[in-house]
Each structure stands twice: as structure tokens, then as C-alpha cells.
Amino acid sequence: MINDIKNKILRQRGGYIALLSALIISAVVVVIILTLGQGTYLHRINIANSYFKERSRALAGACVETGLLDLTSNPNYSGNETINVASDTCRIVSVVSGGTGRVISAQGIFQNSYTNYKVTVATSTVSILGWEEVQNF
């Protein structure tokens, strides 16, 4: 009789233990899935940001090339214009005389990703002496 009572109590507790174990395992699985999902989401955002930066670099580079072309046809070219590149735009902010030649300042913007280039060009040959990305003009 005592054994029957012990077995009955163990069977009743066994159900609670199984239920509690299932809840704990489910909670752990949910935490793992949320962590992996968040990591994937953040990785996707980083990929998009690097793509946007690459596009802004290409736009700024296109403006530098346009500025070089304009300097060859007009040595007094001063910039300050917006250039259409396909469906996007870039800006030639300025073309000014510097110590070693002329400096072309160009900016490309794509989806709030900015690229600012300062390119130093030899005055007589219009060849590139230096090319750097700067934070601000």
C-alpha cells in the first residue's frame, strides 16, 4: 500500500517535471532563435550600408572624372555644379588652385552615405598628383 502511494506521487510529479522541462527547453530554443535572427538582421544592414558606401564612392569618382574632363577643355573651370550620373547625382563642390596644382573637391551621396574626395591635379598636364577621401570640405 505504501508502494502504491509512492508510485502515485511519483507519477503525479513526473507530469509536472515533464511539463517544466518542456517549458525550459522551449524558452532556451526561443532565445537561441531570437539571437541568431538578430545577428542575421544586423548582418543584412551592414551589407546594405557597405553597398550604399560603394555607390557613393562611384558617384564621387564620376564627379572627379567629369571635373578632370572639364579642366582639360577649360583651364579656368571652377566647379560648383551638380552632375547627373544615370538616375543619381553627384556634386563638384569646387576646383581651386593649390600649392602643387588645382584641387577638385567632389561629393557623392547615396542613401545617406557620403563620400568626399579631394583630388590634386597638375595644372599644366591635368594629371592626378593625389587622391584622398576626406570627412568634410
Short mmCIF file of C-alpha atoms in Angstrom, two decimals:
data_model
loop_
_atom_site.label_atom_id
_atom_site.label_comp_id
_atom_site.label_asym_id
_atom_site.label_seq_id
_atom_site.Cartn_x
_atom_site.Cartn_y
_atom_site.Cartn_z
CA MET A 1 0.00 0.00 0.00
CA ILE A 2 2.82 2.38 0.81
CA ASN A 3 4.43 1.47 -2.50
CA ASP A 4 1.17 2.29 -4.29
CA ILE A 5 1.07 5.74 -2.68
CA LYS A 6 4.74 6.39 -3.57
CA ASN A 7 4.15 5.33 -7.18
CA LYS A 8 1.07 7.56 -7.40
CA ILE A 9 3.00 10.56 -6.07
CA LEU A 10 5.93 9.92 -8.44
CA ARG A 11 3.57 9.64 -11.42
CA GLN A 12 1.94 12.94 -10.47
CA ARG A 13 5.31 14.67 -10.07
CA GLY A 14 6.56 13.12 -13.29
CA GLY A 15 3.93 15.05 -15.22
CA TYR A 16 4.98 18.33 -13.62
CA ILE A 17 8.64 17.61 -14.24
CA ALA A 18 7.95 16.80 -17.90
CA LEU A 19 5.90 19.98 -18.29
CA LEU A 20 8.52 22.14 -16.58
CA SER A 21 11.30 20.57 -18.68
CA ALA A 22 9.35 21.26 -21.88
CA LEU A 23 8.87 24.91 -20.88
CA ILE A 24 12.57 25.41 -20.07
CA ILE A 25 13.71 23.75 -23.30
CA SER A 26 11.22 25.86 -25.30
CA ALA A 27 12.47 29.05 -23.65
CA VAL A 28 16.10 28.17 -24.45
CA VAL A 29 15.21 27.40 -28.08
CA VAL A 30 13.32 30.72 -28.42
CA VAL A 31 16.31 32.66 -27.01
CA ILE A 32 18.68 30.92 -29.46
CA ILE A 33 16.40 31.61 -32.42
CA LEU A 34 15.99 35.29 -31.48
CA THR A 35 19.75 35.71 -31.05
CA LEU A 36 20.50 34.15 -34.44
CA GLY A 37 17.73 36.13 -36.10
CA GLN A 38 19.02 39.41 -34.71
CA GLY A 39 22.55 38.61 -35.87
CA THR A 40 21.30 37.89 -39.38
CA TYR A 41 19.28 41.10 -39.43
CA LEU A 42 22.26 43.20 -38.31
CA HIS A 43 24.48 41.48 -40.88
CA ARG A 44 21.96 42.38 -43.58
CA ILE A 45 22.07 46.03 -42.51
CA ASN A 46 25.89 46.03 -42.67
CA ILE A 47 25.79 44.60 -46.20
CA ALA A 48 23.33 47.30 -47.27
CA ASN A 49 25.47 50.06 -45.72
CA SER A 50 28.61 48.83 -47.50
CA TYR A 51 26.67 48.76 -50.78
CA PHE A 52 25.47 52.33 -50.21
CA LYS A 53 29.04 53.46 -49.47
CA GLU A 54 30.30 51.78 -52.64
CA ARG A 55 27.66 53.61 -54.68
CA SER A 56 28.54 56.97 -53.10
CA ARG A 57 32.24 56.34 -53.89
CA ALA A 58 31.38 55.59 -57.50
CA LEU A 59 29.33 58.78 -57.74
CA ALA A 60 32.09 60.93 -56.22
CA GLY A 61 34.62 59.30 -58.56
CA ALA A 62 32.39 60.09 -61.54
CA CYS A 63 32.33 63.75 -60.49
CA VAL A 64 36.12 63.81 -60.18
CA GLU A 65 36.45 62.36 -63.69
CA THR A 66 33.96 64.93 -65.01
CA GLY A 67 35.93 67.70 -63.29
CA LEU A 68 39.15 66.44 -64.91
CA LEU A 69 37.48 66.45 -68.31
CA ASP A 70 36.15 69.98 -67.76
CA LEU A 71 39.63 71.16 -66.67
CA THR A 72 41.16 69.91 -69.92
CA SER A 73 38.68 71.88 -72.01
CA ASN A 74 38.54 74.94 -69.74
CA PRO A 75 41.58 75.72 -67.55
CA ASN A 76 39.52 78.30 -65.61
CA TYR A 77 36.82 75.78 -64.64
CA SER A 78 35.71 76.39 -61.04
CA GLY A 79 33.23 73.59 -60.38
CA ASN A 80 30.16 74.27 -58.21
CA GLU A 81 27.79 72.11 -60.24
CA THR A 82 25.66 69.02 -59.89
CA ILE A 83 26.26 66.17 -62.32
CA ASN A 84 23.63 63.58 -63.29
CA VAL A 85 25.00 60.04 -63.27
CA ALA A 86 22.32 57.66 -64.55
CA SER A 87 19.45 58.18 -62.09
CA ASP A 88 21.70 59.57 -59.33
CA THR A 89 23.63 62.82 -58.87
CA CYS A 90 26.98 63.95 -57.53
CA ARG A 91 28.48 67.37 -56.89
CA ILE A 92 31.68 69.03 -57.97
CA VAL A 93 31.91 71.31 -54.96
CA SER A 94 34.89 73.37 -56.10
CA VAL A 95 38.02 73.45 -58.23
CA VAL A 96 40.61 75.75 -56.64
CA SER A 97 44.30 76.46 -57.09
CA GLY A 98 46.51 74.80 -54.50
CA GLY A 99 50.23 74.75 -53.79
CA THR A 100 51.09 71.99 -56.27
CA GLY A 101 48.25 72.43 -58.75
CA ARG A 102 44.47 72.50 -58.73
CA VAL A 103 42.29 70.73 -56.16
CA ILE A 104 38.98 69.18 -57.23
CA SER A 105 36.52 68.66 -54.37
CA ALA A 106 33.75 66.22 -55.27
CA GLN A 107 30.93 64.65 -53.27
CA GLY A 108 28.81 61.57 -53.88
CA ILE A 109 25.71 60.85 -51.78
CA PHE A 110 23.66 57.66 -51.93
CA GLN A 111 21.06 56.70 -49.30
CA ASN A 112 22.66 58.98 -46.65
CA SER A 113 26.11 57.53 -47.32
CA TYR A 114 28.56 60.32 -48.15
CA THR A 115 31.91 60.22 -49.94
CA ASN A 116 34.02 63.39 -50.21
CA TYR A 117 37.09 63.33 -52.46
CA LYS A 118 39.85 65.92 -52.74
CA VAL A 119 41.95 65.29 -55.81
CA THR A 120 45.09 67.29 -56.56
CA VAL A 121 45.79 67.75 -60.26
CA ALA A 122 48.88 69.14 -62.01
CA THR A 123 47.97 72.46 -63.58
CA SER A 124 49.81 72.04 -66.88
CA THR A 125 49.23 68.34 -67.64
CA VAL A 126 45.95 67.74 -65.76
CA SER A 127 47.41 64.54 -64.34
CA ILE A 128 46.44 63.31 -60.89
CA LEU A 129 49.01 64.04 -58.18
CA GLY A 130 46.95 62.95 -55.17
CA TRP A 131 43.58 61.45 -54.38
CA GLU A 132 42.16 61.29 -50.85
CA GLU A 133 38.84 60.79 -49.14
CA VAL A 134 38.13 63.46 -46.54
CA GLN A 135 35.43 63.68 -43.90
CA ASN A 136 34.44 67.30 -44.62
CA PHE A 137 35.39 70.02 -47.06
#
